[in-house]
mmCIF file of C-alpha atoms in Angstrom:
data_model
loop_
_atom_site.group_PDB
_atom_site.id
_atom_site.type_symbol
_atom_site.label_atom_id
_atom_site.label_comp_id
_atom_site.label_asym_id
_atom_site.label_seq_id
_atom_site.Cartn_x
_atom_site.Cartn_y
_atom_site.Cartn_z
ATOM 1 C CA MET A 102 55.440 94.987 41.275
ATOM 2 C CA GLY A 103 56.278 91.871 39.288
ATOM 3 C CA GLY A 104 59.652 93.058 37.937
ATOM 4 C CA GLU A 105 61.295 94.134 41.226
ATOM 5 C CA PRO A 106 64.925 92.893 41.285
ATOM 6 C CA LYS A 107 66.197 90.783 44.148
ATOM 7 C CA PRO A 108 68.623 92.634 46.480
ATOM 8 C CA PRO A 109 72.261 91.490 46.349
ATOM 9 C CA LYS A 110 73.349 89.021 49.069
ATOM 10 C CA TRP A 111 75.711 91.504 50.727
ATOM 11 C CA ALA A 112 72.917 94.116 51.016
ATOM 12 C CA GLN A 113 70.556 91.515 52.516
ATOM 13 C CA TRP A 114 73.250 90.461 54.994
ATOM 14 C CA MET A 115 74.057 94.081 55.995
ATOM 15 C CA MET A 116 70.382 94.883 56.543
ATOM 16 C CA ARG A 117 69.892 91.731 58.616
ATOM 17 C CA TRP A 118 72.949 92.660 60.671
ATOM 18 C CA LEU A 119 72.005 96.329 61.190
ATOM 19 C CA LEU A 120 68.211 96.153 61.466
ATOM 20 C CA SER A 121 65.660 94.279 63.504
ATOM 21 C CA LYS A 122 63.161 92.095 61.619
ATOM 22 C CA ASP A 123 60.443 94.757 61.873
ATOM 23 C CA GLU A 124 62.755 97.525 60.655
ATOM 24 C CA GLU A 125 63.894 95.317 57.773
ATOM 25 C CA ARG A 126 60.271 94.717 56.711
ATOM 26 C CA VAL A 127 59.551 98.459 56.803
ATOM 27 C CA VAL A 128 62.668 99.272 54.713
ATOM 28 C CA HIS A 129 61.837 96.593 52.109
ATOM 29 C CA GLY A 130 58.250 97.858 51.964
ATOM 30 C CA GLU A 131 59.412 101.438 51.366
ATOM 31 C CA LEU A 132 61.920 100.324 48.703
ATOM 32 C CA ARG A 133 59.192 98.263 46.992
ATOM 33 C CA GLU A 134 56.882 101.306 46.925
ATOM 34 C CA LEU A 135 59.690 103.445 45.463
ATOM 35 C CA TYR A 136 60.393 100.804 42.813
ATOM 36 C CA GLU A 137 56.729 100.667 41.805
ATOM 37 C CA HIS A 138 56.584 104.464 41.599
ATOM 38 C CA TRP A 139 59.751 104.615 39.442
ATOM 39 C CA GLU A 140 58.491 101.794 37.249
ATOM 40 C CA ARG A 141 55.258 103.710 36.552
ATOM 41 C CA THR A 142 56.900 107.105 36.009
ATOM 42 C CA GLU A 143 60.378 106.327 34.606
ATOM 43 C CA GLY A 144 60.044 102.870 33.119
ATOM 44 C CA PRO A 145 61.353 99.439 34.195
ATOM 45 C CA ALA A 146 65.036 100.020 33.257
ATOM 46 C CA GLU A 147 65.320 103.294 35.194
ATOM 47 C CA ALA A 148 63.342 101.825 38.115
ATOM 48 C CA GLU A 149 65.744 98.894 38.311
ATOM 49 C CA ARG A 150 68.778 101.211 38.133
ATOM 50 C CA ARG A 151 67.451 103.452 40.931
ATOM 51 C CA TYR A 152 66.359 100.469 43.028
ATOM 52 C CA ARG A 153 69.830 98.865 42.816
ATOM 53 C CA ARG A 154 71.443 102.212 43.669
ATOM 54 C CA GLN A 155 69.227 102.523 46.750
ATOM 55 C CA LEU A 156 70.139 98.959 47.774
ATOM 56 C CA ARG A 157 73.850 99.787 47.457
ATOM 57 C CA GLU A 158 73.647 103.084 49.350
ATOM 58 C CA TYR A 159 71.134 102.281 52.091
ATOM 59 C CA PRO A 160 73.247 99.793 54.108
ATOM 60 C CA ALA A 161 76.268 102.127 53.921
ATOM 61 C CA ARG A 162 74.198 105.111 55.129
ATOM 62 C CA LEU A 163 72.684 102.969 57.870
ATOM 63 C CA LEU A 164 76.138 101.818 58.982
ATOM 64 C CA VAL A 165 77.405 105.416 59.068
ATOM 65 C CA ASP A 166 74.383 106.435 61.158
ATOM 66 C CA ARG A 167 74.990 103.588 63.620
ATOM 67 C CA LEU A 168 78.698 104.457 63.882
ATOM 68 C CA GLY A 169 77.745 108.078 64.480
ATOM 69 C CA ALA A 170 75.596 106.958 67.405
ATOM 70 C CA VAL A 171 78.549 104.970 68.760
ATOM 71 C CA ARG A 172 80.835 108.010 68.382
ATOM 72 C CA ALA A 173 78.321 110.170 70.228
ATOM 73 C CA ALA A 174 78.143 107.593 73.018
ATOM 74 C CA LEU A 175 81.949 107.635 73.265
ATOM 75 C CA GLY A 176 82.002 111.321 74.073
ATOM 76 C CA GLY A 177 81.519 113.194 70.888
ATOM 77 C CA LEU A 178 82.634 113.156 67.308
ATOM 78 C CA ALA A 179 85.575 115.538 67.816
ATOM 79 C CA SER A 180 87.374 113.383 70.386
ATOM 80 C CA VAL A 181 86.978 110.244 68.267
ATOM 81 C CA ARG A 182 88.288 112.137 65.224
ATOM 82 C CA ASN A 183 91.241 113.365 67.263
ATOM 83 C CA LEU A 184 92.048 109.811 68.325
ATOM 84 C CA GLY A 185 91.864 108.729 64.707
ATOM 85 C CA HIS A 186 94.167 111.540 63.590
ATOM 86 C CA ALA A 187 96.635 110.744 66.376
ATOM 87 C CA GLY A 188 96.626 107.045 65.467
ATOM 88 C CA ARG A 189 97.247 107.759 61.787
ATOM 89 C CA ALA A 190 100.005 110.272 62.584
ATOM 90 C CA LEU A 191 101.762 107.775 64.856
ATOM 91 C CA ALA A 192 101.437 105.035 62.234
ATOM 92 C CA ARG A 193 103.226 107.259 59.689
ATOM 93 C CA VAL A 194 106.287 107.640 61.952
ATOM 94 C CA PRO A 195 107.088 104.217 63.433
ATOM 95 C CA ALA A 196 110.446 105.290 64.938
ATOM 96 C CA LEU A 197 108.801 108.107 66.911
ATOM 97 C CA THR A 198 105.944 105.812 67.916
ATOM 98 C CA SER A 199 108.448 103.239 69.196
ATOM 99 C CA ALA A 200 110.295 105.915 71.166
ATOM 100 C CA ILE A 201 107.034 107.156 72.696
ATOM 101 C CA VAL A 202 105.909 103.653 73.663
ATOM 102 C CA LEU A 203 109.362 102.838 75.079
ATOM 103 C CA THR A 204 109.475 106.095 77.064
ATOM 104 C CA ILE A 205 106.033 105.520 78.524
ATOM 105 C CA GLY A 206 106.938 101.904 79.338
ATOM 106 C CA VAL A 207 110.176 102.901 81.080
ATOM 107 C CA GLY A 208 108.352 105.649 82.956
ATOM 108 C CA ILE A 209 105.644 103.302 84.187
ATOM 109 C CA GLY A 210 108.224 100.645 85.072
ATOM 110 C CA GLY A 211 110.383 103.174 86.936
ATOM 111 C CA CYS A 212 107.432 104.518 88.896
ATOM 112 C CA THR A 213 106.403 100.985 89.801
ATOM 113 C CA ALA A 214 109.926 100.118 90.971
ATOM 114 C CA ILE A 215 110.241 103.311 93.037
ATOM 115 C CA PHE A 216 106.854 102.718 94.631
ATOM 116 C CA ALA A 217 107.812 99.119 95.464
ATOM 117 C CA ILE A 218 110.996 100.341 97.201
ATOM 118 C CA VAL A 219 109.217 103.146 99.077
ATOM 119 C CA ASP A 220 106.455 100.743 100.075
ATOM 120 C CA ALA A 221 108.934 98.151 101.378
ATOM 121 C CA LEU A 222 111.097 100.673 103.246
ATOM 122 C CA PHE A 223 108.691 103.292 104.557
ATOM 123 C CA ILE A 224 105.057 102.299 104.214
ATOM 124 C CA ARG A 225 104.920 98.610 105.089
ATOM 125 C CA PRO A 226 105.938 97.779 108.698
ATOM 126 C CA LEU A 227 109.170 95.936 109.402
ATOM 127 C CA PRO A 228 108.861 92.158 109.662
ATOM 128 C CA TYR A 229 109.455 92.261 113.437
ATOM 129 C CA GLU A 230 107.083 92.187 116.327
ATOM 130 C CA ASP A 231 106.666 95.709 117.774
ATOM 131 C CA ALA A 232 108.743 97.176 114.935
ATOM 132 C CA ASP A 233 107.897 100.704 116.079
ATOM 133 C CA ARG A 234 109.883 100.028 119.291
ATOM 134 C CA LEU A 235 113.134 99.195 117.448
ATOM 135 C CA THR A 236 115.916 101.762 117.163
ATOM 136 C CA TRP A 237 119.400 101.894 115.675
ATOM 137 C CA ILE A 238 122.305 103.219 117.704
ATOM 138 C CA TYR A 239 125.538 104.231 115.988
ATOM 139 C CA THR A 240 128.496 106.520 116.561
ATOM 140 C CA ASP A 241 128.697 109.609 114.416
ATOM 141 C CA SER A 242 130.637 112.526 115.730
ATOM 142 C CA PRO A 243 132.050 114.454 112.750
ATOM 143 C CA PRO A 244 134.864 114.763 111.838
ATOM 144 C CA ASN A 245 135.653 111.629 113.868
ATOM 145 C CA GLN A 246 133.586 108.640 112.803
ATOM 146 C CA TRP A 247 134.375 105.184 114.037
ATOM 147 C CA PRO A 248 132.536 101.907 114.439
ATOM 148 C CA PHE A 249 131.210 100.758 117.780
ATOM 149 C CA SER A 250 133.907 98.818 119.526
ATOM 150 C CA VAL A 251 133.235 95.750 121.631
ATOM 151 C CA ALA A 252 134.086 97.816 124.735
ATOM 152 C CA ASP A 253 131.551 100.506 123.697
ATOM 153 C CA TYR A 254 128.878 97.842 123.209
ATOM 154 C CA GLN A 255 129.547 96.210 126.611
ATOM 155 C CA THR A 256 129.437 99.594 128.323
ATOM 156 C CA LEU A 257 126.150 100.427 126.642
ATOM 157 C CA VAL A 258 124.609 97.098 127.690
ATOM 158 C CA GLU A 259 125.688 97.540 131.319
ATOM 159 C CA GLU A 260 124.857 101.222 131.782
ATOM 160 C CA GLN A 261 121.798 101.912 129.657
ATOM 161 C CA THR A 262 118.372 102.178 131.313
ATOM 162 C CA SER A 263 116.228 103.270 128.349
ATOM 163 C CA PHE A 264 116.122 100.043 126.341
ATOM 164 C CA GLU A 265 114.615 96.674 127.108
ATOM 165 C CA SER A 266 117.564 94.947 125.445
ATOM 166 C CA VAL A 267 120.527 95.777 123.209
ATOM 167 C CA ALA A 268 122.053 93.729 120.402
ATOM 168 C CA ALA A 269 124.982 94.324 118.066
ATOM 169 C CA TYR A 270 126.040 93.174 114.643
ATOM 170 C CA THR A 271 128.870 93.773 112.263
ATOM 171 C CA ARG A 272 129.388 93.098 108.603
ATOM 172 C CA SER A 273 132.444 91.678 106.957
ATOM 173 C CA THR A 274 133.588 89.676 103.969
ATOM 174 C CA VAL A 275 135.632 86.510 104.376
ATOM 175 C CA THR A 276 137.068 83.867 102.108
ATOM 176 C CA LEU A 277 135.574 80.419 102.606
ATOM 177 C CA THR A 278 137.692 77.511 101.394
ATOM 178 C CA ALA A 279 136.632 73.932 100.972
ATOM 179 C CA ASP A 280 139.016 71.439 99.357
ATOM 180 C CA ASP A 281 140.452 73.347 96.401
ATOM 181 C CA VAL A 282 137.531 75.822 95.986
ATOM 182 C CA ALA A 283 137.628 79.343 97.471
ATOM 183 C CA GLU A 284 134.646 81.682 97.624
ATOM 184 C CA ARG A 285 134.117 85.214 99.034
ATOM 185 C CA VAL A 286 131.186 85.282 101.453
ATOM 186 C CA SER A 287 129.471 88.263 103.120
ATOM 187 C CA LEU A 288 128.821 87.816 106.841
ATOM 188 C CA ALA A 289 126.729 89.666 109.400
#
């Protein structure tokens, strides 16, 4: 056993990284036995050549085996291969990839915005106490449509018996002036 070559640093590091201490001892023991066998049967030069080849190939094979176990844990080799193929195909066509990412981003953003609006308008209650008791009264008698007049409102307040109370509002836009500055303001 005296002439066994020392494993390269990278091979030692890979084995330390991939194997437990006990597994590493077993592997080195098996490689030592192989080296001694080759030295007796093939000679020291051939034994050293085969030993170095084993040291180069063993960590790579071990790494492939470990990655195969990871692939199996992720749901099978085929799905991981498909993801790899898809990633490489998208990397070859950056314009298409950008369009896909942008489309998905706009789609997700649009869905989020629509949900926020639907949630605010229909799902979440109004910010009033007893919001389910509020109602909106308006005039709509096609083809004649007109806004509630002040007289209509006063009549409704005096004659209605269904509502606890009635309120009215109107919207308009006015020009507010202060000194030499004028600004359009919306009112309700």
